[in-house]
mmCIF file of C-alpha atoms and ligand atoms in Angstrom:
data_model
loop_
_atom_site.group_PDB
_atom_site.id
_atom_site.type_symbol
_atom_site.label_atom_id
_atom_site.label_comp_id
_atom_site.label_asym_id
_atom_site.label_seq_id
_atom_site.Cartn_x
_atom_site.Cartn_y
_atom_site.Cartn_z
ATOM 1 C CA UNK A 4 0.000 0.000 0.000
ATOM 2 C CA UNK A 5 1.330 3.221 -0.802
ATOM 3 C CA UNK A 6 1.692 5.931 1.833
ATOM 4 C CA UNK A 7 -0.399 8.686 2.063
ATOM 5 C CA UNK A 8 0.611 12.287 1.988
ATOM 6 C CA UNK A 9 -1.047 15.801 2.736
ATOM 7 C CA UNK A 10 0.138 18.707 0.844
ATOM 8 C CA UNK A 11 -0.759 22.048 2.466
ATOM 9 C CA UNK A 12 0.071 25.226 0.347
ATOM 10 C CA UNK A 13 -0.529 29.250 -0.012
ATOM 11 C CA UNK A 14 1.294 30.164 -3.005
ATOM 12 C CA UNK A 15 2.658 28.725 -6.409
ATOM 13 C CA UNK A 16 3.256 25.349 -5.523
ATOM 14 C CA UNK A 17 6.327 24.244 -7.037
ATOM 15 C CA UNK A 18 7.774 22.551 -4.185
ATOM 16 C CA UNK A 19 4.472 21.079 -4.312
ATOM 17 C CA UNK A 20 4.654 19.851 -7.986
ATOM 18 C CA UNK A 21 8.258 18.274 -7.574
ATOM 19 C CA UNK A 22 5.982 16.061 -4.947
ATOM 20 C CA UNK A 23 3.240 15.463 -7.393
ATOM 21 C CA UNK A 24 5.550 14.591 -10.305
ATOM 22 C CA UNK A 25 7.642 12.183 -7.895
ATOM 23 C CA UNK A 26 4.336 10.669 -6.923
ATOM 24 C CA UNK A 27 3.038 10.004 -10.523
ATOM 25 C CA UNK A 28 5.583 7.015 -10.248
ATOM 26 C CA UNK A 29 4.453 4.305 -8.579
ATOM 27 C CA UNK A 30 7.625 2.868 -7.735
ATOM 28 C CA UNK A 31 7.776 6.338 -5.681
ATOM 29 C CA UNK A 32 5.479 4.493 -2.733
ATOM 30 C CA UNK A 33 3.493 7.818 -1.937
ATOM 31 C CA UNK A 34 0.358 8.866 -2.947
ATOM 32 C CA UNK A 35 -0.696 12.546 -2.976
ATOM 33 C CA UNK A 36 -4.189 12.311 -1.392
ATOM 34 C CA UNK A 37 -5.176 15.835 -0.956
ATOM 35 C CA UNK A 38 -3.722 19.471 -1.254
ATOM 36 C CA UNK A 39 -5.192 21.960 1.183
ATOM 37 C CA UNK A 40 -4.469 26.041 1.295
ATOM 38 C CA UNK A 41 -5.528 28.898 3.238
ATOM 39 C CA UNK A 42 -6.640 30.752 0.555
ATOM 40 C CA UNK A 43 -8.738 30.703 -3.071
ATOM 41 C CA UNK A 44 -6.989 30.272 -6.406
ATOM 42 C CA UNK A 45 -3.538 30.141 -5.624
ATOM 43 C CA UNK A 46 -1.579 28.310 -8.188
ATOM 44 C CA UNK A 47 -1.064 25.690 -6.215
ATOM 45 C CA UNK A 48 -4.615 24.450 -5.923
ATOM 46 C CA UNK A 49 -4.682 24.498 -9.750
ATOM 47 C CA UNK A 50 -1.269 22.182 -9.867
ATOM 48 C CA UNK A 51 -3.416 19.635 -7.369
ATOM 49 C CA UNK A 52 -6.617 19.761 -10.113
ATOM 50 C CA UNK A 53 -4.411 19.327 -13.077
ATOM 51 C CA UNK A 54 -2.777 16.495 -11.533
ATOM 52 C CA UNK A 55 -6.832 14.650 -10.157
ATOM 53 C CA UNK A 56 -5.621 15.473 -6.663
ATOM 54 C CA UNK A 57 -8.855 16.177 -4.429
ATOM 55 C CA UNK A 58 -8.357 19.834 -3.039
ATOM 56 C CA UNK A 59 -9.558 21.719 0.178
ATOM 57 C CA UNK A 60 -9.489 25.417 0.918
ATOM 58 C CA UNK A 61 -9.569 26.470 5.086
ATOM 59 C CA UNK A 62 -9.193 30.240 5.467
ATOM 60 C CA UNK A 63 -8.705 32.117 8.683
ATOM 61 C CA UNK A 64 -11.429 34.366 8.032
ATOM 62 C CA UNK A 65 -14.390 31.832 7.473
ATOM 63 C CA UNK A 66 -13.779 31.009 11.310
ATOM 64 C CA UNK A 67 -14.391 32.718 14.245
ATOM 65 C CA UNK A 68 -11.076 33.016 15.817
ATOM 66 C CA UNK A 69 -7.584 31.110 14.656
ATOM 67 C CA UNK A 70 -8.465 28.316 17.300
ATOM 68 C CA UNK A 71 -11.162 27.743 15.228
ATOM 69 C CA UNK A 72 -9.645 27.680 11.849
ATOM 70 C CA UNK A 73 -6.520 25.663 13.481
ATOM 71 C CA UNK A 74 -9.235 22.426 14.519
ATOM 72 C CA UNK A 75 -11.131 23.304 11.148
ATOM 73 C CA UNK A 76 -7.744 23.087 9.273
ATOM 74 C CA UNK A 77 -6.993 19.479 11.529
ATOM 75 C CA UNK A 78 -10.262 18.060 10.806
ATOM 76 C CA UNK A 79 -10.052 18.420 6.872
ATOM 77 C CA UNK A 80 -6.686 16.731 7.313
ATOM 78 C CA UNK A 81 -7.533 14.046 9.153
ATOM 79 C CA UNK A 82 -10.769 13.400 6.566
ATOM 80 C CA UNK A 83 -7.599 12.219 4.033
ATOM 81 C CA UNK A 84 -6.207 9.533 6.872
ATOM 82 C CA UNK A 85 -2.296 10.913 6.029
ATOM 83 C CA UNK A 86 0.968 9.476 7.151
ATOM 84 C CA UNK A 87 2.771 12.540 6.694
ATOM 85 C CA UNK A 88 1.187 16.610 6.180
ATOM 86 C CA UNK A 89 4.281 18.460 4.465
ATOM 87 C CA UNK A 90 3.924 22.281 4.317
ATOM 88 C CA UNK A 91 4.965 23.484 0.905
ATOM 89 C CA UNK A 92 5.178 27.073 1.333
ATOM 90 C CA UNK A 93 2.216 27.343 3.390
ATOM 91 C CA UNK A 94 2.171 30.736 5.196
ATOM 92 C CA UNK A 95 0.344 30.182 8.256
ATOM 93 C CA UNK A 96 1.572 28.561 11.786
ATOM 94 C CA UNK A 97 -0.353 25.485 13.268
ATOM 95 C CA UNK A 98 -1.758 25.421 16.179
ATOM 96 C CA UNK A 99 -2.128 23.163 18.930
ATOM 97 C CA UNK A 100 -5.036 21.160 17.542
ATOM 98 C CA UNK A 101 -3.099 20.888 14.312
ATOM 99 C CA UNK A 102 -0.373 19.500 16.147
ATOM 100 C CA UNK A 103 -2.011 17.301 18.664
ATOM 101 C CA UNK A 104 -3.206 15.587 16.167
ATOM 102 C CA UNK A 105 -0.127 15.746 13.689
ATOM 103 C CA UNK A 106 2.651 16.099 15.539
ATOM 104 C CA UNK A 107 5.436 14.016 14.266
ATOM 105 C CA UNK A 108 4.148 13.940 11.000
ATOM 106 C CA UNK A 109 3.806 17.447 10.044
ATOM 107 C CA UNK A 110 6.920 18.623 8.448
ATOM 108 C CA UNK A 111 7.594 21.751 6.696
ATOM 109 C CA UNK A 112 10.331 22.903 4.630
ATOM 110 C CA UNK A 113 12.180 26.598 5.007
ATOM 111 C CA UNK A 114 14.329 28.533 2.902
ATOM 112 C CA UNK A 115 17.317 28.973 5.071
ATOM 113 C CA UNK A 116 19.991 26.796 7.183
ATOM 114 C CA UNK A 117 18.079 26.673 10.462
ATOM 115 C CA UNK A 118 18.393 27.685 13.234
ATOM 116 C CA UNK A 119 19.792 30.869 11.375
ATOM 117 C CA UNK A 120 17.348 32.747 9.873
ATOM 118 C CA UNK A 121 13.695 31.507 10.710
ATOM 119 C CA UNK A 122 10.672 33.985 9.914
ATOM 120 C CA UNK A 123 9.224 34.699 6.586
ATOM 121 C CA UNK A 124 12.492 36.423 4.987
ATOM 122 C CA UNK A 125 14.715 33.411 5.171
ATOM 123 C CA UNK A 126 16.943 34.283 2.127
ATOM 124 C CA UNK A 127 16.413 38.308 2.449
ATOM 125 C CA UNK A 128 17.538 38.035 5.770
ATOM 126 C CA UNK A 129 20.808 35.532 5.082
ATOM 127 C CA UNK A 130 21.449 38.033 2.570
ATOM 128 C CA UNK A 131 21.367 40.854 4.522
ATOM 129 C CA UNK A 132 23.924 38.903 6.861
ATOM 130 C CA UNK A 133 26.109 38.635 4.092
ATOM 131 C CA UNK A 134 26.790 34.664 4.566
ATOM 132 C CA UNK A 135 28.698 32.703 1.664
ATOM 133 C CA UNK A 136 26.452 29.215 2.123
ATOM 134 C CA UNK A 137 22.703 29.321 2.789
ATOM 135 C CA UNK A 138 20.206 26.387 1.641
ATOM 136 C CA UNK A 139 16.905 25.189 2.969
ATOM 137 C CA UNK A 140 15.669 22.605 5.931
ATOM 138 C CA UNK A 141 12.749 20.051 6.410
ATOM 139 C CA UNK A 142 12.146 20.026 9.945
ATOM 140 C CA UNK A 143 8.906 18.528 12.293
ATOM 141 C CA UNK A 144 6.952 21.245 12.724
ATOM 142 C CA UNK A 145 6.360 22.314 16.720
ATOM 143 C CA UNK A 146 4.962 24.991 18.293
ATOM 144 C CA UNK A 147 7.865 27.403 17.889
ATOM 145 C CA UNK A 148 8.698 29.076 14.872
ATOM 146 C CA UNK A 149 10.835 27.176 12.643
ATOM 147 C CA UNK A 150 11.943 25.771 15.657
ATOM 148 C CA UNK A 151 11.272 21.901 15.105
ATOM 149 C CA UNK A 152 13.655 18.690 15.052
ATOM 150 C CA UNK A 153 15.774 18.795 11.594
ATOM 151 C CA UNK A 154 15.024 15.939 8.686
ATOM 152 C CA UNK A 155 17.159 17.056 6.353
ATOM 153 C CA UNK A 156 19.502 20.433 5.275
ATOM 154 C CA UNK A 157 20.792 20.916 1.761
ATOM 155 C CA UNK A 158 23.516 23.648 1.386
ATOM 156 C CA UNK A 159 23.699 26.218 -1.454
ATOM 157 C CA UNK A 160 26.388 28.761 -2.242
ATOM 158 C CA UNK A 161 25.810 32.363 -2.037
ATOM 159 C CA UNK A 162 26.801 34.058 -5.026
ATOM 160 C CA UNK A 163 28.340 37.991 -4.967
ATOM 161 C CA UNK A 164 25.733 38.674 -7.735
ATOM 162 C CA UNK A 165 22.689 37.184 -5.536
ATOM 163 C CA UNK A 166 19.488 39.108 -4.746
ATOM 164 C CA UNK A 167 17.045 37.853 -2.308
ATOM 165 C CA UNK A 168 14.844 36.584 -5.349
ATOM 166 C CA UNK A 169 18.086 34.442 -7.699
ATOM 167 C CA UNK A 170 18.794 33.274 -3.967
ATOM 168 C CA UNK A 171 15.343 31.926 -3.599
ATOM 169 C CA UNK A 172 14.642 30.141 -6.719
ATOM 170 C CA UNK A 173 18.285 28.411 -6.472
ATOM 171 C CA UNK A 174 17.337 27.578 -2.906
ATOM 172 C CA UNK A 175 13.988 26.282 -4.205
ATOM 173 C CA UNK A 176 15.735 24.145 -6.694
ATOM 174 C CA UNK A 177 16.954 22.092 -3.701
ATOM 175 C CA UNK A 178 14.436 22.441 -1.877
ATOM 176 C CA UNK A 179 12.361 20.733 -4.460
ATOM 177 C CA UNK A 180 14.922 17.782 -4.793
ATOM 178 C CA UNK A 181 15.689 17.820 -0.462
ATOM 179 C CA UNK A 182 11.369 17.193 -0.142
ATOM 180 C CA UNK A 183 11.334 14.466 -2.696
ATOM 181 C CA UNK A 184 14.448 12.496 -1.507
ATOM 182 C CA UNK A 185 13.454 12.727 2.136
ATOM 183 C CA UNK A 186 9.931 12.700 2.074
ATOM 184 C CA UNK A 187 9.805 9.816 0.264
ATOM 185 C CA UNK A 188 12.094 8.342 2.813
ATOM 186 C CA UNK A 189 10.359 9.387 5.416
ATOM 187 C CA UNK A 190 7.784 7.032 4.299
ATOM 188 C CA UNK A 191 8.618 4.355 2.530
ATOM 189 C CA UNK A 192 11.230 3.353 5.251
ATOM 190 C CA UNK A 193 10.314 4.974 8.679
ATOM 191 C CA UNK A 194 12.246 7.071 10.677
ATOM 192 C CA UNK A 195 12.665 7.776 14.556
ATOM 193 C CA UNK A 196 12.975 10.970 16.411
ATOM 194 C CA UNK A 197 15.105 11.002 19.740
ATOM 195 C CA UNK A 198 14.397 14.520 21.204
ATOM 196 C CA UNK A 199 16.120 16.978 18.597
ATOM 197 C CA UNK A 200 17.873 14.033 16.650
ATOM 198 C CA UNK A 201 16.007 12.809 13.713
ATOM 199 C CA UNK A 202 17.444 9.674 12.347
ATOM 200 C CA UNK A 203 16.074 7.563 9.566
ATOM 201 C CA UNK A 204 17.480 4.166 8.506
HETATM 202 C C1 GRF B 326 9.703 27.644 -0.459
HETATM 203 O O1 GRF B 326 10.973 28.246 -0.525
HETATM 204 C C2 GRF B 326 9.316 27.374 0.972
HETATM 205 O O2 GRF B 326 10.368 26.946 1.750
HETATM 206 C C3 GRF B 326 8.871 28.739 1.410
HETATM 207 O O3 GRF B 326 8.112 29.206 0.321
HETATM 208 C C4 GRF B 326 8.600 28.600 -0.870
HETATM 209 C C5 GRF B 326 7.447 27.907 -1.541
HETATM 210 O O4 GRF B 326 7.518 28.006 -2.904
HETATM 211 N N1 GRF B 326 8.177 28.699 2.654
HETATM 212 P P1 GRF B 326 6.405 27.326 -3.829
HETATM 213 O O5 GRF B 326 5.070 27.955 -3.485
HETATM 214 O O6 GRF B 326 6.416 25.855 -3.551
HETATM 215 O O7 GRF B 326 6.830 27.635 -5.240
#
C-alpha cells in the first residue's frame, strides 16, 4: 500500500509539484491524497486539479477566531487519513489542535539553514547577513517558529551577484529535490525521532 501524503500550500506550488511529479511514479510508494491552502486560487490548488488530486481550501477568516480555523484546518486533514502533512510554502503557523493531532508527521520545509534565519524572509535576511552558504531545511513542525527537530539540510552557495529573489529560486531548486528524496524516505522506510535528533534508517 502506498503511503499517504497531505500537501498544504498558499502560493505557487512548485515545491508542491516536484511532490506530485515524484508521486506520478508508482515505484515512488506515496500517494498525494489531498492538497489543502488557506486561501482561493492560488496556483497551487490548480497544480493539485491538473494532476486529479482532491483539493480543500480552510481560510482564517471563514472562522471565528484562529483556534477555530486551526481544529477546522486538523479536521479536513484528518478526513484524508495521512501518514505525513508536508507544508509546501504554506504561510500560516499550526496550532495546537493541528499538532495534537499531527505532531510528528507534520513537516515543513524553510528557505534557510536553520536555526539561522527563521521567519518569513529566510533568504532576504541571510542576505542581509552577508553569509557565503545558505540552503533550505525540512524540519517537524512544533509549536515554535521554525523551531522543530531537523530531517534534512541541503547547502547552497551564495553568489556575490545574488538578490534575495536568484537566492530563492536556487534555494527552491533544492528544496524541491531535499522534499522528494526525504519525504519519500520518510515514508517508505520509517524514521525515529530522539528529542532533537532525527534519524532515519
Ligand atoms: C519555499 O521556498 C518554501 O520553503 C517557502 O516558500 C517557498 C514555496 O515556494 N516557505 P512554492 O510555493 O512551492 O513555489
Amino acid at each position: 500500500m502506498p503511503a499517504r501524503l497531505v500537501v498544504l500550500v498558499s502560493g505557487t506550488g512548485s515545491t508542491l509539484q516536484a511532490l506530485l511529479d515524484a508521486a506520478a511514479d508508482p515505484s515512488y510508494g506515496v500517494v498525494v491524497v489531498a492538497v489543502g491552502a488557506d486561501r482561493d486560487g492560488c496556483e497551487g490548488l490548480r497544480r493539485a486539479e491538473r494532476a486529479g488530486v482532491p483539493t480543500f481550501v480552510c481560510r482564517v477568516a471563514d472562522h471565528r477566531d484562529r483556534a477555530a480555523w486551526d481544529r477546522a484546518l486538523a479536521e479536513e486533514c484528518t478526513a484524508f487519513g495521512p501518514d505525513l502533512v508536508v507544508s509546501a510554502g504554506f504561510m500560516r503557523l499550526a496550532g495546537p489542535a493541528f499538532l495534537d493531532r499531527f505532531g510528528g508527521r507534520f513537516v515543513n520545509s524553510h528557505p534557510a539553514l536553520l536555526p539561522s534565519f527563521p521567519g518569513m524572509h529566510g533568504p532576504r535576511d541571510a542576505l542581509a547577513h552577508g553569509v557565503k552558504v545558505s540552503g533550505c531545511t525540512l524540519f517537524l513542525v512544533d509549536a515554535g517558529v521554525d523551531t522543530g527537530p531537523i530531517v534534512a539540510q541541503r547547502a547552497v552557495d551564495v553568489n556575490d551577484d545574488d538578490d534575495e529573489q536568484s537566492l530563492h529560486e536556487r534555494i527552491k531548486l533544492a528544496e524541491r529535490l531535499m522534499l522528494v528524496d526525504v519525504v519519500g524516505r520518510m515514508l517508505r522506510e520509517g524514521y525515529c525521532v530522539t528529542g532533537r535528533k532525527v534519524t532515519m534508517p
